[in-house]
Tab-separated table of C-alpha atoms in Angstrom:
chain	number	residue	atom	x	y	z
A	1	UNK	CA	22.858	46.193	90.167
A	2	UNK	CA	20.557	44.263	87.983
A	3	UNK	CA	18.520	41.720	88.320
A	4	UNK	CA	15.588	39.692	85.943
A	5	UNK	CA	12.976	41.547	88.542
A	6	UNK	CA	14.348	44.826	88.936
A	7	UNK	CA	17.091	47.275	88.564
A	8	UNK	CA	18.885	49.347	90.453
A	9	UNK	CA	21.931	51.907	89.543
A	10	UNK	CA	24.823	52.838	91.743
A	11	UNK	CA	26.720	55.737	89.928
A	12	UNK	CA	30.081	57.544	91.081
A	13	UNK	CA	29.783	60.971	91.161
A	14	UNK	CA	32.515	63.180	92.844
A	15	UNK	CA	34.135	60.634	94.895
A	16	UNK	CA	30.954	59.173	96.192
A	17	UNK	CA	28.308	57.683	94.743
A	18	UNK	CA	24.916	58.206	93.502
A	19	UNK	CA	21.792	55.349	94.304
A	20	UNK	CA	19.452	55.907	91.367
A	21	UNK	CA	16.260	53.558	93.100
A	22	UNK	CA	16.841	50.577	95.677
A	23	UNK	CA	15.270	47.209	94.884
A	24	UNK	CA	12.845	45.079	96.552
A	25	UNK	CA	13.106	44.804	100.514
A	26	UNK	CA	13.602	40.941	99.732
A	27	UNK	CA	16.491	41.615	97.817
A	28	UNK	CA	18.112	43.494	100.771
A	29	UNK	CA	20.772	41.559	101.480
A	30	UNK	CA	21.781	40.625	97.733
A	31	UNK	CA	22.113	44.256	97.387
A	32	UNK	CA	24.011	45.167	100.135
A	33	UNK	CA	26.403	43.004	98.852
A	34	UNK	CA	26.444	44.213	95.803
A	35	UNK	CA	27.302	48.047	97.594
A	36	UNK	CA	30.163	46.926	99.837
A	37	UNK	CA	31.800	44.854	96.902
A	38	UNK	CA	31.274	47.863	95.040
A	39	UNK	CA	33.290	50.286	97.863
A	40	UNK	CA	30.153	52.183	98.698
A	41	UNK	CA	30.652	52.369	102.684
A	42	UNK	CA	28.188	54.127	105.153
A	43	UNK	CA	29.299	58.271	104.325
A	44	UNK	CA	30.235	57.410	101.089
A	45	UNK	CA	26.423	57.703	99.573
A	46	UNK	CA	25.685	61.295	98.616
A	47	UNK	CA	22.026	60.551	97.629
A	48	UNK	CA	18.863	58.036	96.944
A	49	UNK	CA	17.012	59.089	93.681
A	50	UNK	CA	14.130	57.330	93.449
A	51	UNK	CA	12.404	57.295	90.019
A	52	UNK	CA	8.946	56.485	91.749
A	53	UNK	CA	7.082	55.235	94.543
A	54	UNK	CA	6.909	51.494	93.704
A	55	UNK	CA	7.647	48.973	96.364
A	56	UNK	CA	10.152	46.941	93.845
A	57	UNK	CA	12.144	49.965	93.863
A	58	UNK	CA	11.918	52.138	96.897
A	59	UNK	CA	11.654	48.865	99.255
A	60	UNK	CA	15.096	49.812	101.060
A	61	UNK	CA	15.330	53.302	100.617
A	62	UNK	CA	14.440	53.899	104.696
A	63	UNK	CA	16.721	51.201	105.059
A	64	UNK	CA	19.571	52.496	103.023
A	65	UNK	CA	18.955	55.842	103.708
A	66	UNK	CA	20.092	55.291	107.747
A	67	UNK	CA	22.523	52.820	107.295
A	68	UNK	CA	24.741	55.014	104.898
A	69	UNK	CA	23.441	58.404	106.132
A	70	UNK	CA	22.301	60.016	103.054
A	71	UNK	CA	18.804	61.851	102.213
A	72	UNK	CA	16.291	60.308	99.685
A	73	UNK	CA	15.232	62.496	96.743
A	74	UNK	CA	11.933	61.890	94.613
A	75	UNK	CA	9.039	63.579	92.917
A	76	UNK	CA	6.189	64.928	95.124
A	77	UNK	CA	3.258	63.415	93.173
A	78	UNK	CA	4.558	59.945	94.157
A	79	UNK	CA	6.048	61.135	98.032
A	80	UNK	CA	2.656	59.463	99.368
A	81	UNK	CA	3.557	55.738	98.524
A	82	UNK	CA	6.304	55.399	100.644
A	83	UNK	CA	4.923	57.738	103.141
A	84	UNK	CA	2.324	55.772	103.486
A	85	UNK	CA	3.363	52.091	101.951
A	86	UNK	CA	0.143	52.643	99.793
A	87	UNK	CA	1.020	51.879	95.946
A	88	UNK	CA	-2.095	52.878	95.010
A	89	UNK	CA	-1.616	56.529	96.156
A	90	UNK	CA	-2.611	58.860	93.440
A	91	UNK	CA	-2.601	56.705	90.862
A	92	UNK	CA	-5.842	56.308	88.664
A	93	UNK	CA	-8.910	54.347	90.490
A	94	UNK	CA	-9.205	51.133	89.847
A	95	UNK	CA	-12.616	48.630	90.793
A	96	UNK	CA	-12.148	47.721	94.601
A	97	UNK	CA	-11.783	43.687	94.243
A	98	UNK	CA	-8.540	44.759	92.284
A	99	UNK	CA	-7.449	47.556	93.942
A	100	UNK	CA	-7.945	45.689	97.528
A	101	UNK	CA	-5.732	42.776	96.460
A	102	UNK	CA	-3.034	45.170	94.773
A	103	UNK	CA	-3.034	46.992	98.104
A	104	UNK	CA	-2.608	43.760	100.067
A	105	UNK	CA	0.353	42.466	97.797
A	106	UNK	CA	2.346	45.271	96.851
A	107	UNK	CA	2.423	47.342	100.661
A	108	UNK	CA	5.488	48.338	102.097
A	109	UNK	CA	5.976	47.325	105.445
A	110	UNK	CA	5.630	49.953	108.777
A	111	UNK	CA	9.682	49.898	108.509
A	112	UNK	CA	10.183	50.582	105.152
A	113	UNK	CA	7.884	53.987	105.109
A	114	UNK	CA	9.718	57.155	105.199
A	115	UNK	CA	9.272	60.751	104.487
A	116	UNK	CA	11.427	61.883	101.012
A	117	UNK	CA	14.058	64.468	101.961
A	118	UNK	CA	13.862	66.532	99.188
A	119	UNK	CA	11.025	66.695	96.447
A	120	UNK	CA	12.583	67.292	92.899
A	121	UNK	CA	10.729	68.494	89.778
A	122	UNK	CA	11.423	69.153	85.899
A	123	UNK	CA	15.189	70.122	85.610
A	124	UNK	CA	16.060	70.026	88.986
A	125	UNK	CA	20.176	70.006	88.818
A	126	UNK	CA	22.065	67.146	90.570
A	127	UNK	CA	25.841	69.145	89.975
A	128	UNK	CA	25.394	70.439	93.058
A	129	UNK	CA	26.590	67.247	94.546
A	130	UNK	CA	29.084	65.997	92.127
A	131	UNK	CA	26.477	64.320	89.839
A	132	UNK	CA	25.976	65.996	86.270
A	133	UNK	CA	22.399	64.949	86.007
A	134	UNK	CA	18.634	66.283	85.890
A	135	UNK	CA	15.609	65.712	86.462
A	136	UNK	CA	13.047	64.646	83.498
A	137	UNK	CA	9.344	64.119	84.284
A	138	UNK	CA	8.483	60.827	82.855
A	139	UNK	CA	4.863	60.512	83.862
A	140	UNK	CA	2.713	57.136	83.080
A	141	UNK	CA	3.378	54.748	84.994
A	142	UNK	CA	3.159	56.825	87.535
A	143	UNK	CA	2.062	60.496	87.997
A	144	UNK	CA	5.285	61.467	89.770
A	145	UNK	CA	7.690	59.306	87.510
A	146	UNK	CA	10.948	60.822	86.632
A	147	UNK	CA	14.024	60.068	84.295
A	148	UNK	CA	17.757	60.936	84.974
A	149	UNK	CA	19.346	62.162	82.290
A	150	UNK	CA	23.103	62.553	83.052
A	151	UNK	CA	25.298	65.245	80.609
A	152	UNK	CA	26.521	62.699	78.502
A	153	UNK	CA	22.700	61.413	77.641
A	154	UNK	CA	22.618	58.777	80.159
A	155	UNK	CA	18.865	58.280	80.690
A	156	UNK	CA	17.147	56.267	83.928
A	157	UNK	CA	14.203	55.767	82.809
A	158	UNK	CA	12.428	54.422	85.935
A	159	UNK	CA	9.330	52.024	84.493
A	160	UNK	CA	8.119	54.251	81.593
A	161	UNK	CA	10.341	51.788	79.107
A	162	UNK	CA	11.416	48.195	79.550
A	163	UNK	CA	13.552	46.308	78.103
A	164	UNK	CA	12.180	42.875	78.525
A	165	UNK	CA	11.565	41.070	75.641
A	166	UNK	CA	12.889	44.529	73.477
A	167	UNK	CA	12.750	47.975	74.286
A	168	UNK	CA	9.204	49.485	74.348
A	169	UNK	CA	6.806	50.849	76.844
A	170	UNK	CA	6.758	49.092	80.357
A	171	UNK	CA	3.323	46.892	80.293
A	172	UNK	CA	1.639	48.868	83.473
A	173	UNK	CA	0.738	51.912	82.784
A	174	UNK	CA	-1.578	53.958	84.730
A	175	UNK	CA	-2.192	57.047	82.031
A	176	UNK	CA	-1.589	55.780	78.331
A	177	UNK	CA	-1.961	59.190	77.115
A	178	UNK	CA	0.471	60.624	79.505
A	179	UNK	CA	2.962	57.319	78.487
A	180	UNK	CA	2.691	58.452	74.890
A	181	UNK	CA	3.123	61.877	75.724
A	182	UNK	CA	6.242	60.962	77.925
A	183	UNK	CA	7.993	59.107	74.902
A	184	UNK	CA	7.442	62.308	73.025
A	185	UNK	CA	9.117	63.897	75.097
A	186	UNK	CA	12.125	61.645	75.038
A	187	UNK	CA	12.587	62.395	71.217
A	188	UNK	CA	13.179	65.810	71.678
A	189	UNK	CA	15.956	65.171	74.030
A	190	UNK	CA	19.974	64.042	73.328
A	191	UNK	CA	19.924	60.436	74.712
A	192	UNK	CA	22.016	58.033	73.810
A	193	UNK	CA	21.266	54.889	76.151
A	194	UNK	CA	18.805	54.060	78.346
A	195	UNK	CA	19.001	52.654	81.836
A	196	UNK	CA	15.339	50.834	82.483
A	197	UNK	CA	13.476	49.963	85.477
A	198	UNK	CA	13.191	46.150	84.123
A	199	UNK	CA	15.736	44.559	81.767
A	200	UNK	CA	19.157	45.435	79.902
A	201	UNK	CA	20.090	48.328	78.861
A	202	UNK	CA	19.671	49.885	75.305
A	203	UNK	CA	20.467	52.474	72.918
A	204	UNK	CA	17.900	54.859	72.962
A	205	UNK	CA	18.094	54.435	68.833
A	206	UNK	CA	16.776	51.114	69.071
A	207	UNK	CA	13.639	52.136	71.063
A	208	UNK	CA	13.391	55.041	68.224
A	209	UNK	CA	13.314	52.826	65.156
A	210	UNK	CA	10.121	50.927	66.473
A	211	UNK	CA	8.188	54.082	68.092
């Protein structure tokens, strides 16, 4: 389900299906849509991954997660931005003029906060519910970023890469050196395309020739 905003990633997995992040709340309806044309009907949603604590992509999680009765799963180091709608939680500190209009643009609505269900870490194991996939810590743009990376080297890659103008590190970054170190990481792994936060999707040897 993508957009020129924002992407999210509805993937079958076991007769069900998997909701790898969830889109702006002012997208709602658009995706919605998007689910029922899809066949992905209230029991039929075995989990909400989200890949961090963004608004733009946890926005309907609370929503989605009661309307198709299914748990939401995410890293623990980002659990405190959708507890609390606070985008700014644990991130790096930032002068207060910015960090006061950030917090006033970007909050998620009383609503829209909810507690995770489950917090996931480095190689937690999806196959439990039908979805061969694990957990990759991608931090950067986010201390509790993660990656997907399904058995056949499917990789969502949340915002540490974008795909915008070409793939290459997503513009806002909150640790460089933990970015750099992230993409590191990805070399040493079997990946063969990459599902991004922003943008198309791309083979993860096209992101390798330029980095």
């Amino acid at each position: 389900i993508m957009n020129v905003s924002v992407n999210c990633y509805l993937v079958r997995a076991c007769g069900g299906f998997i909701l790898i992040d969830t889109g702006r709340p002012n997208r709602r309806g658009e995706i919605e849509g998007e689910l029922e044309r899809i066949g992905c009907r209230p029991g039929d949603l075995r989990l909400i991954i989200l890949t961090h604590g963004d608004f733009d992509h946890c926005g309907n999680a609370a929503h989605f997660a009661k309307k198709f009765g299914t748990k939401i799963a995410m890293h623990g180091d980002d659990s405190g931005m959708i507890e609390r709608g606070d985008m700014l939680w644990n991130r790096a500190k930032r002068n207060f003029l910015s960090k006061a209009a950030f917090g006033l643009m970007f909050r998620l609505a009383e609503e829209d906060r909810v507690k995770p269900d489950l917090c996931v870490g480095e190689g937690h194991d999806f196959s439990d519910i039908g979805f061969d996939a694990r957990v990759v810590e991608l931090p950067g743009h986010s201390r509790g970023s993660i990656g997907i990376l399904t058995g056949s080297g499917e990789l969502f890659c949340g915002d540490l890469l974008a795909n915008v103008e070409k793939p290459d590190l997503w513009s806002i970054i909150d640790d460089r050196d933990a970015a750099h170190a992230s993409v590191e990481k990805l070399k040493s792994l079997k990946i063969t395309v990459v599902y991004p936060g922003h943008g198309l999707p791309f083979p993860m040897e096209q992101f390798l020739k330029n980095h």
